[in-house]
Short mmCIF file of C-alpha atoms in Angstrom, two decimals:
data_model
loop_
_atom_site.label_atom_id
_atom_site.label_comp_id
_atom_site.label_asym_id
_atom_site.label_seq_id
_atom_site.Cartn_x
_atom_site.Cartn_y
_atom_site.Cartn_z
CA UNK A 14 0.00 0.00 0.00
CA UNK A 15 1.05 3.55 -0.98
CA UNK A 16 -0.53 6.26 -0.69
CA UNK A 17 0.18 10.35 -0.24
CA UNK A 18 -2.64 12.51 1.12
CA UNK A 19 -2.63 16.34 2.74
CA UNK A 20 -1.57 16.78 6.53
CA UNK A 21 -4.82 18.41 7.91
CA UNK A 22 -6.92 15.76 5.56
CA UNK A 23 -5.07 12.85 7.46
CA UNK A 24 -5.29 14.34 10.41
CA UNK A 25 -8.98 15.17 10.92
CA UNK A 26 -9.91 11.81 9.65
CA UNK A 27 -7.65 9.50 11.86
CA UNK A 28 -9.02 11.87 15.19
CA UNK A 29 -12.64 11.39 14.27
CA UNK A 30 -12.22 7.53 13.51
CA UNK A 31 -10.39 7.01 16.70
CA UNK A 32 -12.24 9.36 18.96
CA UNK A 33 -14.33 6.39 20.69
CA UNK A 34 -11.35 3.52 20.13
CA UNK A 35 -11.04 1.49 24.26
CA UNK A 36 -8.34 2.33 25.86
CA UNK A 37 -8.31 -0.87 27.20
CA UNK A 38 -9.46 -3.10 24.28
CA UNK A 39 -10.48 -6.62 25.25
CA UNK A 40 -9.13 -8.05 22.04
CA UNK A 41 -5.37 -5.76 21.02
CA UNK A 42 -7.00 -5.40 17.47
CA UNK A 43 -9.75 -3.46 18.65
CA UNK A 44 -7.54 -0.52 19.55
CA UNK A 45 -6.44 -0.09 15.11
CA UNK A 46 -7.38 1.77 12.43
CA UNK A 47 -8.29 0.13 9.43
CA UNK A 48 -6.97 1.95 6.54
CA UNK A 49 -8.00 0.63 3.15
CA UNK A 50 -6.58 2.52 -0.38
CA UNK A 51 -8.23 2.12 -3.44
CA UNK A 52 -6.68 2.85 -6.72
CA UNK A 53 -9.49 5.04 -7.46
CA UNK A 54 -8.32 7.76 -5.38
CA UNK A 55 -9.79 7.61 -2.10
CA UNK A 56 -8.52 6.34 1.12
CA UNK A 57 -11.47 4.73 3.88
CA UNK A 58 -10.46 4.55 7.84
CA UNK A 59 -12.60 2.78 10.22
CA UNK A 60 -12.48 1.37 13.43
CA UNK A 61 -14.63 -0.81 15.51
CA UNK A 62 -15.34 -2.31 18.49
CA UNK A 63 -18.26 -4.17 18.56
CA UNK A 64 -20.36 -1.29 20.15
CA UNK A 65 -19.71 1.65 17.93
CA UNK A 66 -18.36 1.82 14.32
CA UNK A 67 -17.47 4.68 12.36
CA UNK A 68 -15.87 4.80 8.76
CA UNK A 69 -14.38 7.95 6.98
CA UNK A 70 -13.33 8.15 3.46
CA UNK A 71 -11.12 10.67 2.21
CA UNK A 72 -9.48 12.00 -1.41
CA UNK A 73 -5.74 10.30 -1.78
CA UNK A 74 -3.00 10.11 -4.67
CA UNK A 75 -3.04 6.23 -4.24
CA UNK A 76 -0.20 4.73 -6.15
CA UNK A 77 -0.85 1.20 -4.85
CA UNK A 78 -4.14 -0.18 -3.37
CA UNK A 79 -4.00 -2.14 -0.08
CA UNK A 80 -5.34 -2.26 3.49
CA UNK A 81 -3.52 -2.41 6.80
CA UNK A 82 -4.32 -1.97 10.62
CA UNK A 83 -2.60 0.07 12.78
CA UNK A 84 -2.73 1.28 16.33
CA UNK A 85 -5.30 4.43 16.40
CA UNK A 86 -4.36 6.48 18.90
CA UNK A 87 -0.71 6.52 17.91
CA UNK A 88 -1.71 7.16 14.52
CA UNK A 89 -3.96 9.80 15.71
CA UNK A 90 -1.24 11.66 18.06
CA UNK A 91 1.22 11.44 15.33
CA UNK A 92 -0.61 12.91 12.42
CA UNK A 93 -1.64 15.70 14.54
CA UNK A 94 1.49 16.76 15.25
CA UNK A 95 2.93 16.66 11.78
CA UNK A 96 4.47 19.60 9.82
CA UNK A 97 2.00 21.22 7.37
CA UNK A 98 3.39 19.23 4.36
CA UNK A 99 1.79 16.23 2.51
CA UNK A 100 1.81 12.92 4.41
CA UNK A 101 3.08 9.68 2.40
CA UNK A 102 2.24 6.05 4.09
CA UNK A 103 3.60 2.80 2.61
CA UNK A 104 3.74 -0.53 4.07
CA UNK A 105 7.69 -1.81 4.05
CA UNK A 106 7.67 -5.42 5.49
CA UNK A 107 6.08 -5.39 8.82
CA UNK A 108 6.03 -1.57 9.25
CA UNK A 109 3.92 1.71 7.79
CA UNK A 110 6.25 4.34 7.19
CA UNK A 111 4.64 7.74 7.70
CA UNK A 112 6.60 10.19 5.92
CA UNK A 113 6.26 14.08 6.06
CA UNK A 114 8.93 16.05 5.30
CA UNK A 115 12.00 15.58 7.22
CA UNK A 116 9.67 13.75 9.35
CA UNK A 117 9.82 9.63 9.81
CA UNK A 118 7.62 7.07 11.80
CA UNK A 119 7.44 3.37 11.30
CA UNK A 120 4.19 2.01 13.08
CA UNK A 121 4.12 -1.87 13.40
CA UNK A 122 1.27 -3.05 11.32
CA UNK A 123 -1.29 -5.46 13.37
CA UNK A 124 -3.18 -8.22 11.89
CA UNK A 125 -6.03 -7.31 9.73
CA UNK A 126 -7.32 -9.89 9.26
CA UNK A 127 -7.88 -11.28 12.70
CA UNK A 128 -10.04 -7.70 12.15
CA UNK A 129 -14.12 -8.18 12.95
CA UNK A 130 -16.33 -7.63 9.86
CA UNK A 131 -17.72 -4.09 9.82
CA UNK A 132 -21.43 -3.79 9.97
CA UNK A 133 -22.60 -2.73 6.52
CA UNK A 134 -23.72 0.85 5.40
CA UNK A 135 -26.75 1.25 6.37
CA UNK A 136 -30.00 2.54 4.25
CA UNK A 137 -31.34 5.76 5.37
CA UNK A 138 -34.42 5.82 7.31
CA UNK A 139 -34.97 9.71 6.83
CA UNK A 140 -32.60 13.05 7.48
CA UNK A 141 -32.22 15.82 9.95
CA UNK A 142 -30.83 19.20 9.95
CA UNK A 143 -27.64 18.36 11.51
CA UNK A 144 -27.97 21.73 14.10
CA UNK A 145 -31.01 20.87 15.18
CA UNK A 146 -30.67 17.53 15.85
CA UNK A 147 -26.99 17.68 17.84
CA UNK A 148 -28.70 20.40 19.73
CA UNK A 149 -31.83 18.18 20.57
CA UNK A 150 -29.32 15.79 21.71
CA UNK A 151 -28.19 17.50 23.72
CA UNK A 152 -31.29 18.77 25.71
CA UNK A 153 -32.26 15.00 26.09
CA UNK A 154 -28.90 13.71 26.89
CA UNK A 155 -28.38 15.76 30.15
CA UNK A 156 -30.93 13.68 31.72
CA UNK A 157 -29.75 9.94 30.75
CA UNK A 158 -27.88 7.77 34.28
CA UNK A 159 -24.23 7.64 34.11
CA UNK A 160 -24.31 5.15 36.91
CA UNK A 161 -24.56 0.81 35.79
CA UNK A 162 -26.95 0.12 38.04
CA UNK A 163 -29.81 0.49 35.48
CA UNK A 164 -27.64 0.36 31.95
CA UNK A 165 -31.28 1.30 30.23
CA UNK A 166 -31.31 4.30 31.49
CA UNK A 167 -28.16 5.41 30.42
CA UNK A 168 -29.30 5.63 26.94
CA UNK A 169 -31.68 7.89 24.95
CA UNK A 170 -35.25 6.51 23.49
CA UNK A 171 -35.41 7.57 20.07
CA UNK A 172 -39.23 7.38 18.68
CA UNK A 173 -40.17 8.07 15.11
CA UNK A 174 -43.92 8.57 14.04
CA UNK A 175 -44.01 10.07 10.51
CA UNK A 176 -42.42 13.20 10.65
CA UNK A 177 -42.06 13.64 14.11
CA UNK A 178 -38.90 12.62 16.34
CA UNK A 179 -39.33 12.66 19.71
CA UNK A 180 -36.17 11.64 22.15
CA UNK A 181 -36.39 10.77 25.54
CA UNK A 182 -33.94 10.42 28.81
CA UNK A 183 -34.27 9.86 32.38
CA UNK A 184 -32.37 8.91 35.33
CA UNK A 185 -35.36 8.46 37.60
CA UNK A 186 -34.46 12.14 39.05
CA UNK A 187 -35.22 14.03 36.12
CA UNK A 188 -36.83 13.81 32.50
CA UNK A 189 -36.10 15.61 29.37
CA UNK A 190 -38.06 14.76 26.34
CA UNK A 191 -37.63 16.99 22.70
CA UNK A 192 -39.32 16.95 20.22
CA UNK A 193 -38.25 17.92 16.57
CA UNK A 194 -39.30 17.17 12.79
CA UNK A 195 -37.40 15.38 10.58
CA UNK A 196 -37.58 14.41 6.91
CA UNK A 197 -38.39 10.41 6.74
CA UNK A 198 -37.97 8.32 3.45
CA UNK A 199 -41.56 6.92 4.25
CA UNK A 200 -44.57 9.19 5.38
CA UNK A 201 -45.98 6.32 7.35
CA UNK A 202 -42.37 5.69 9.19
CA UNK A 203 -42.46 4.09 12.75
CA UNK A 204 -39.51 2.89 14.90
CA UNK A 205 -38.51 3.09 18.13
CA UNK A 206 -34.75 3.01 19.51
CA UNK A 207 -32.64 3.13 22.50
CA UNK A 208 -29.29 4.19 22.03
CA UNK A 209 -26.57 4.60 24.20
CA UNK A 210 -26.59 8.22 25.46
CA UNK A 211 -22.71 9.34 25.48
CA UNK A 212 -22.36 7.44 22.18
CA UNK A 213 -24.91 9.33 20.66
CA UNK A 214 -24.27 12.57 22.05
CA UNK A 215 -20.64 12.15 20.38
CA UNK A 216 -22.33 10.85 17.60
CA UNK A 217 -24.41 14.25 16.91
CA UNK A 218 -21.75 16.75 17.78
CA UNK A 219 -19.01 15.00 15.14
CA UNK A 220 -21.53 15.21 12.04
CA UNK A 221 -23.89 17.43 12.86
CA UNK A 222 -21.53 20.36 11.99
CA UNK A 223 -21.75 18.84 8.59
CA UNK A 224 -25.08 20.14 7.15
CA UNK A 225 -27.81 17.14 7.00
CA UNK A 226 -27.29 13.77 8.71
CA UNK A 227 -28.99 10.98 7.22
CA UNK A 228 -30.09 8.60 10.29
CA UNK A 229 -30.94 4.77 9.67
CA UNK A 230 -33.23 2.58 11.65
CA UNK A 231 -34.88 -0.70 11.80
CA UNK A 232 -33.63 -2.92 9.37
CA UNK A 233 -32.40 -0.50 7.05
CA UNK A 234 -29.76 0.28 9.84
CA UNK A 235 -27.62 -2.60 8.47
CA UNK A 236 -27.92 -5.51 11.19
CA UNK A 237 -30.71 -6.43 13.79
CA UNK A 238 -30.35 -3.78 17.28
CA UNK A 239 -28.16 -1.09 15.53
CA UNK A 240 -28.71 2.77 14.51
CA UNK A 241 -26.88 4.21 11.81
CA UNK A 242 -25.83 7.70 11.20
CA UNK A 243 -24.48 9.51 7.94
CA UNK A 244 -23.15 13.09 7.12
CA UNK A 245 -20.95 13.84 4.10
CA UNK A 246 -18.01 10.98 4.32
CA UNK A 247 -18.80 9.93 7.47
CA UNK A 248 -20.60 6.86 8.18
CA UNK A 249 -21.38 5.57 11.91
CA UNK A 250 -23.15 2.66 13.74
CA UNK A 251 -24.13 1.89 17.31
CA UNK A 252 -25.76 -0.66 19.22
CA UNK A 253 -28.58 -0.60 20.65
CA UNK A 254 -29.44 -1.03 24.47
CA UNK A 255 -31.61 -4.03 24.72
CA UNK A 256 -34.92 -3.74 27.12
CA UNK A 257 -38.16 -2.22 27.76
CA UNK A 258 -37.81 1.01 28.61
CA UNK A 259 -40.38 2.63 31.36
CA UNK A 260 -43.02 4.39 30.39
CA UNK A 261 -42.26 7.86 31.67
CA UNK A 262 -45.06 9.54 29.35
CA UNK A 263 -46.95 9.61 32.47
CA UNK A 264 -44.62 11.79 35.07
CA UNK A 265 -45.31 14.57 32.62
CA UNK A 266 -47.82 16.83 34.46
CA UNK A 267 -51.03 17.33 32.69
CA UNK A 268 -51.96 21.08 35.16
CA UNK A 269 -50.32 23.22 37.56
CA UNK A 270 -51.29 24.95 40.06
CA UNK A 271 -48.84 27.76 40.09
CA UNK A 272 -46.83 28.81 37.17
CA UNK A 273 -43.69 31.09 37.29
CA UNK A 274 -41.92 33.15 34.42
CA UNK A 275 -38.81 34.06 35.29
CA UNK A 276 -35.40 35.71 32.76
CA UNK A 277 -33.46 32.47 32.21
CA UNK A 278 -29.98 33.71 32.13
CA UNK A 279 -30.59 35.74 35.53
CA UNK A 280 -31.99 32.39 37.07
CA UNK A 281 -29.33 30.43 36.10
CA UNK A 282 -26.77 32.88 37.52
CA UNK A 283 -28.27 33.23 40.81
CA UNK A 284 -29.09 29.62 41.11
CA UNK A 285 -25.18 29.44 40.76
CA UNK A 286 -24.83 31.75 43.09
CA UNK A 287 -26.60 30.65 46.13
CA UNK A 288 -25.48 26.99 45.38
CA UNK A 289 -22.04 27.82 46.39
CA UNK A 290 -22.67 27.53 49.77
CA UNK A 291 -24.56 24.64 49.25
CA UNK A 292 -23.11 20.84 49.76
CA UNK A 293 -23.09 18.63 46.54
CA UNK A 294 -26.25 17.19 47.07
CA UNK A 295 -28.14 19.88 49.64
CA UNK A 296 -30.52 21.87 47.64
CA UNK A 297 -31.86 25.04 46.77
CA UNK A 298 -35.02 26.59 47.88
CA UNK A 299 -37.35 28.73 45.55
CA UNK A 300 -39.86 30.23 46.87
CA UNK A 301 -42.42 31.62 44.50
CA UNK A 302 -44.73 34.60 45.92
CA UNK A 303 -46.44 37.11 43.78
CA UNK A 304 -43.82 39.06 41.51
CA UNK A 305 -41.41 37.64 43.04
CA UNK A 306 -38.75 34.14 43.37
CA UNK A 307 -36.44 33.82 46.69
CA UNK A 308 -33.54 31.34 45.83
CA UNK A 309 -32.01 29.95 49.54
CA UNK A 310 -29.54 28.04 50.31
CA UNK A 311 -28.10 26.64 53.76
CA UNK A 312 -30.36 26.34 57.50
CA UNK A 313 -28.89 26.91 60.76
CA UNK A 314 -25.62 26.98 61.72
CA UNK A 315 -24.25 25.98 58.33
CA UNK A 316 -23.46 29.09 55.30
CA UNK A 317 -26.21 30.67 53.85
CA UNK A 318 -27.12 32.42 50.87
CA UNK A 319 -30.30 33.52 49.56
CA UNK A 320 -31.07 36.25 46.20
CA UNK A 321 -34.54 37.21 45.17
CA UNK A 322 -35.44 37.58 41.52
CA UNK A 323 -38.35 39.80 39.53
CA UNK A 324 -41.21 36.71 38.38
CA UNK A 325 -43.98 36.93 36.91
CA UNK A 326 -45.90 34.43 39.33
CA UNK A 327 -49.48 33.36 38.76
CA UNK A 328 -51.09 30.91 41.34
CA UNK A 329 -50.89 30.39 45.34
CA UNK A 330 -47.34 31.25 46.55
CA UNK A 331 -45.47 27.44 47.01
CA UNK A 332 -41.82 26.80 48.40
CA UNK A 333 -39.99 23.60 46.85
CA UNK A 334 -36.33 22.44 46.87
CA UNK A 335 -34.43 21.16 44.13
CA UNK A 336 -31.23 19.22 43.57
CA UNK A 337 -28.69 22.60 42.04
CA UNK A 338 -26.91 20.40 39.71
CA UNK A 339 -30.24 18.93 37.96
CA UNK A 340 -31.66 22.05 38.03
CA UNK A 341 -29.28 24.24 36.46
CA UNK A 342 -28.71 20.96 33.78
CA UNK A 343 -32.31 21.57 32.66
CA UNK A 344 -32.39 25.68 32.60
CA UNK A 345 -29.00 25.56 30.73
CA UNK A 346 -30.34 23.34 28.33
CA UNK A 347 -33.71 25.39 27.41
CA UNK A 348 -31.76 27.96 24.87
CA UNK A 349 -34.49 30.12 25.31
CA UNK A 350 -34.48 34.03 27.06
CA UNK A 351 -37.59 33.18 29.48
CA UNK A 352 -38.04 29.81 31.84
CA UNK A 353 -41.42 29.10 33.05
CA UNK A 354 -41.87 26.36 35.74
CA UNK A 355 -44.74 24.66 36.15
CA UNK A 356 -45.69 23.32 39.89
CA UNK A 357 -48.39 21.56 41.35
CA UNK A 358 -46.94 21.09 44.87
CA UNK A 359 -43.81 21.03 46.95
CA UNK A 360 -43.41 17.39 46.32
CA UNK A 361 -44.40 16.35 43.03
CA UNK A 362 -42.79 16.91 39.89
CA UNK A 363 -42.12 20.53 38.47
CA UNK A 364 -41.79 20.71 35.05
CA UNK A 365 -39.75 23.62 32.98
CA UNK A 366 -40.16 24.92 29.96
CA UNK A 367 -39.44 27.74 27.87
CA UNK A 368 -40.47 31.07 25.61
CA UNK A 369 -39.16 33.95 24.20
CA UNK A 370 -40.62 36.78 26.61
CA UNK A 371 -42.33 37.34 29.49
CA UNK A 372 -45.79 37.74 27.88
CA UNK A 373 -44.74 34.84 24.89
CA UNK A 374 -45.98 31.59 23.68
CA UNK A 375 -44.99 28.68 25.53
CA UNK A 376 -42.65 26.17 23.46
CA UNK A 377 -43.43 23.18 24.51
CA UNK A 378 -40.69 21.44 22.22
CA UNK A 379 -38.76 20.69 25.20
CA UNK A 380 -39.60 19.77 28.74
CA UNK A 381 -37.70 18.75 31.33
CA UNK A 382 -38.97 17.44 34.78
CA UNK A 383 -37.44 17.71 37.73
CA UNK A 384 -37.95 15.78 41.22
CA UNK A 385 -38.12 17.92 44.11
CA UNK A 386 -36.08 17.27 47.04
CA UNK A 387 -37.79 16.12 50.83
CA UNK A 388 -36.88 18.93 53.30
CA UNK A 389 -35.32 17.62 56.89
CA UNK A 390 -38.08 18.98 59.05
#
């Protein structure tokens, strides 16, 4: 194999196909890059690890077609730090020789062909802006456990009626659900998915500054329990978490008692605030009274803070507590200049949502639920 290709080209591809490579592979070969040159002119990279593929092709002077596997990483930290010339690889015996310049590396090829079989690229199912969809993502994502103890819940449901997406993610603390529209190959399409949370936040955020991303799923995902993702020469699979996922549809609250509209950017910043005196997992008071939100933190002999905030509050005034960290996950998420919360008690589930002024429409595109915490006393 021989082939020459630009610095930044090699570079960019070898970082994205190693990005999710184990560092502690449970078979050596699972830590290469596949690198496959075809005399047509293009070079493909992929790696794979029986959880998460991901393929890259890229434009190449190939004098002579071949494939060989090499560590990833090593590859990766190598081509990175490369003078801004053009790269030449070419297998010599038992080596790749990575020339660049005055620059020389000799990387022990592994065995490729003690390599697993990639899954096949899959059909598209439909496509999504790629904006939209990395930033849905990562609304729903927040929410997902990133504990074992429940390995469903660390992933994200992924439900497709016609042209509606809706993803879900909870921890059993919190909810967040988005919903967005997508273009699907067939009007009538229906499939539901669970995918791995981190995999597919990582997923979203390396293609969707692409433009489109064409998403497969079902069987046109290219093997049974997989979801396949596409944007330019990028091509990605992931399994899929195996179970029945709980039906959290019904934690959403259908009325509220008191409702609160408050500037998001303020809240978050004052929420920060009065959680510094706070313990990790000792939360913040709000108390909502007309016109007005108190934010406390800390009882008795312990620090205390406490800020008060203009609201526009509409119902009876109602104290609740909230875990900081959740809370400021969800309001940080919204991407909107006004918050509303939605309450029905002290103890049951709050739900926040957001709109673009005081007096504006609700969007109800994304909602994220929130526990309330027990108060000692």
């Amino acid at each position: 194999m021989k082939f020459r290709v630009e610095r930044d080209v090699l570079a960019e591809a070898v970082t994205w196909v190693a990005r999710g490579l184990p560092t502690r592979p449970p078979v050596p070969v699972l830590a290469g890059v596949l690198i496959t040159a075809e005399s047509s002119g293009s070079v493909t990279l992929s790696a794979f690890d029986y959880e998460v593929s991901a393929r890259i092709t890229v434009e190449a002077d190939v004098e002579e077609e071949g494939t060989v596997l090499v560590l990833g990483r090593l590859l990766a930290d190598i081509s990175r730090n490369l003078p801004n010339k053009p790269v030449e690889l070419t297998t010599e015996g038992t080596k790749v020789e990575v020339t660049c310049g005055s620059s020389r590396f000799a990387l022990l090829q592994m065995p490729a062909d003690e390599y697993p079989t990639l899954p096949t690229s899959p059909e598209p199912s439909g496509t999504v802006d790629g904006s939209i969809f990395t930033h849905a993502v990562a609304q729903v994502a927040i929410a997902a456990d990133r504990g074992d103890s429940l390995p469903i819940l660390t992933g994200v449901r992924v439900e497709v009626d016609g042209e509606k997406m809706t993803l879900l993610a909870t921890d059993r603390y919190r909810l967040a659900m988005r919903e967005l529209t997508w273009s699907p190959t067939a009007s009538d399409a229906s499939h539901v998915a669970l995918i791995p949370a981190r995999t597919l936040s990582e997923t979203a955020r390396s293609l969707g500054a692409v433009g489109t991303i064409d998403i497969a799923l079902g069987s046109a995902a290219g093997g049974e329990g997989l979801a396949g993702f596409e944007a330019g020469q990028r091509r990605s699979t992931s399994r899929l978490l195996d179970g029945e996922y709980p039906k959290v549809a019904k934690i959403f609250p259908t009325s509220s008692e008191t409702e609160a509209v408050i500037a998001t950017a303020e809240l978050i910043e004052a929420v920060k605030r009065v959680a510094l005196v706070a313990e990790r997992t000792t939360p913040v008071r709000l108390r909502f009274s007309d016109g007005q939100l108190a934010i406390e933190a800390g009882t008795g002999e312990d620090a205390q803070a406490s800020e008060a905030l203009e609201a526009s509050v509409d119902g009876p005034e109602i104290q609740v507590a909230f875990n900081p960290g959740y809370l400021l996950d969800g309001l940080g998420a919204l991407g909107t200049d006004f918050t509303r919360i939605s309450l029905t008690g002290p103890l049951k589930a709050a739900m926040i949502t957001g709109q673009t002024s005081q007096d504006g429409e609700l969007d109800p595109s994304y909602r994220y639920v929130i526990q309330p915490v027990r108060l000692a006393g």
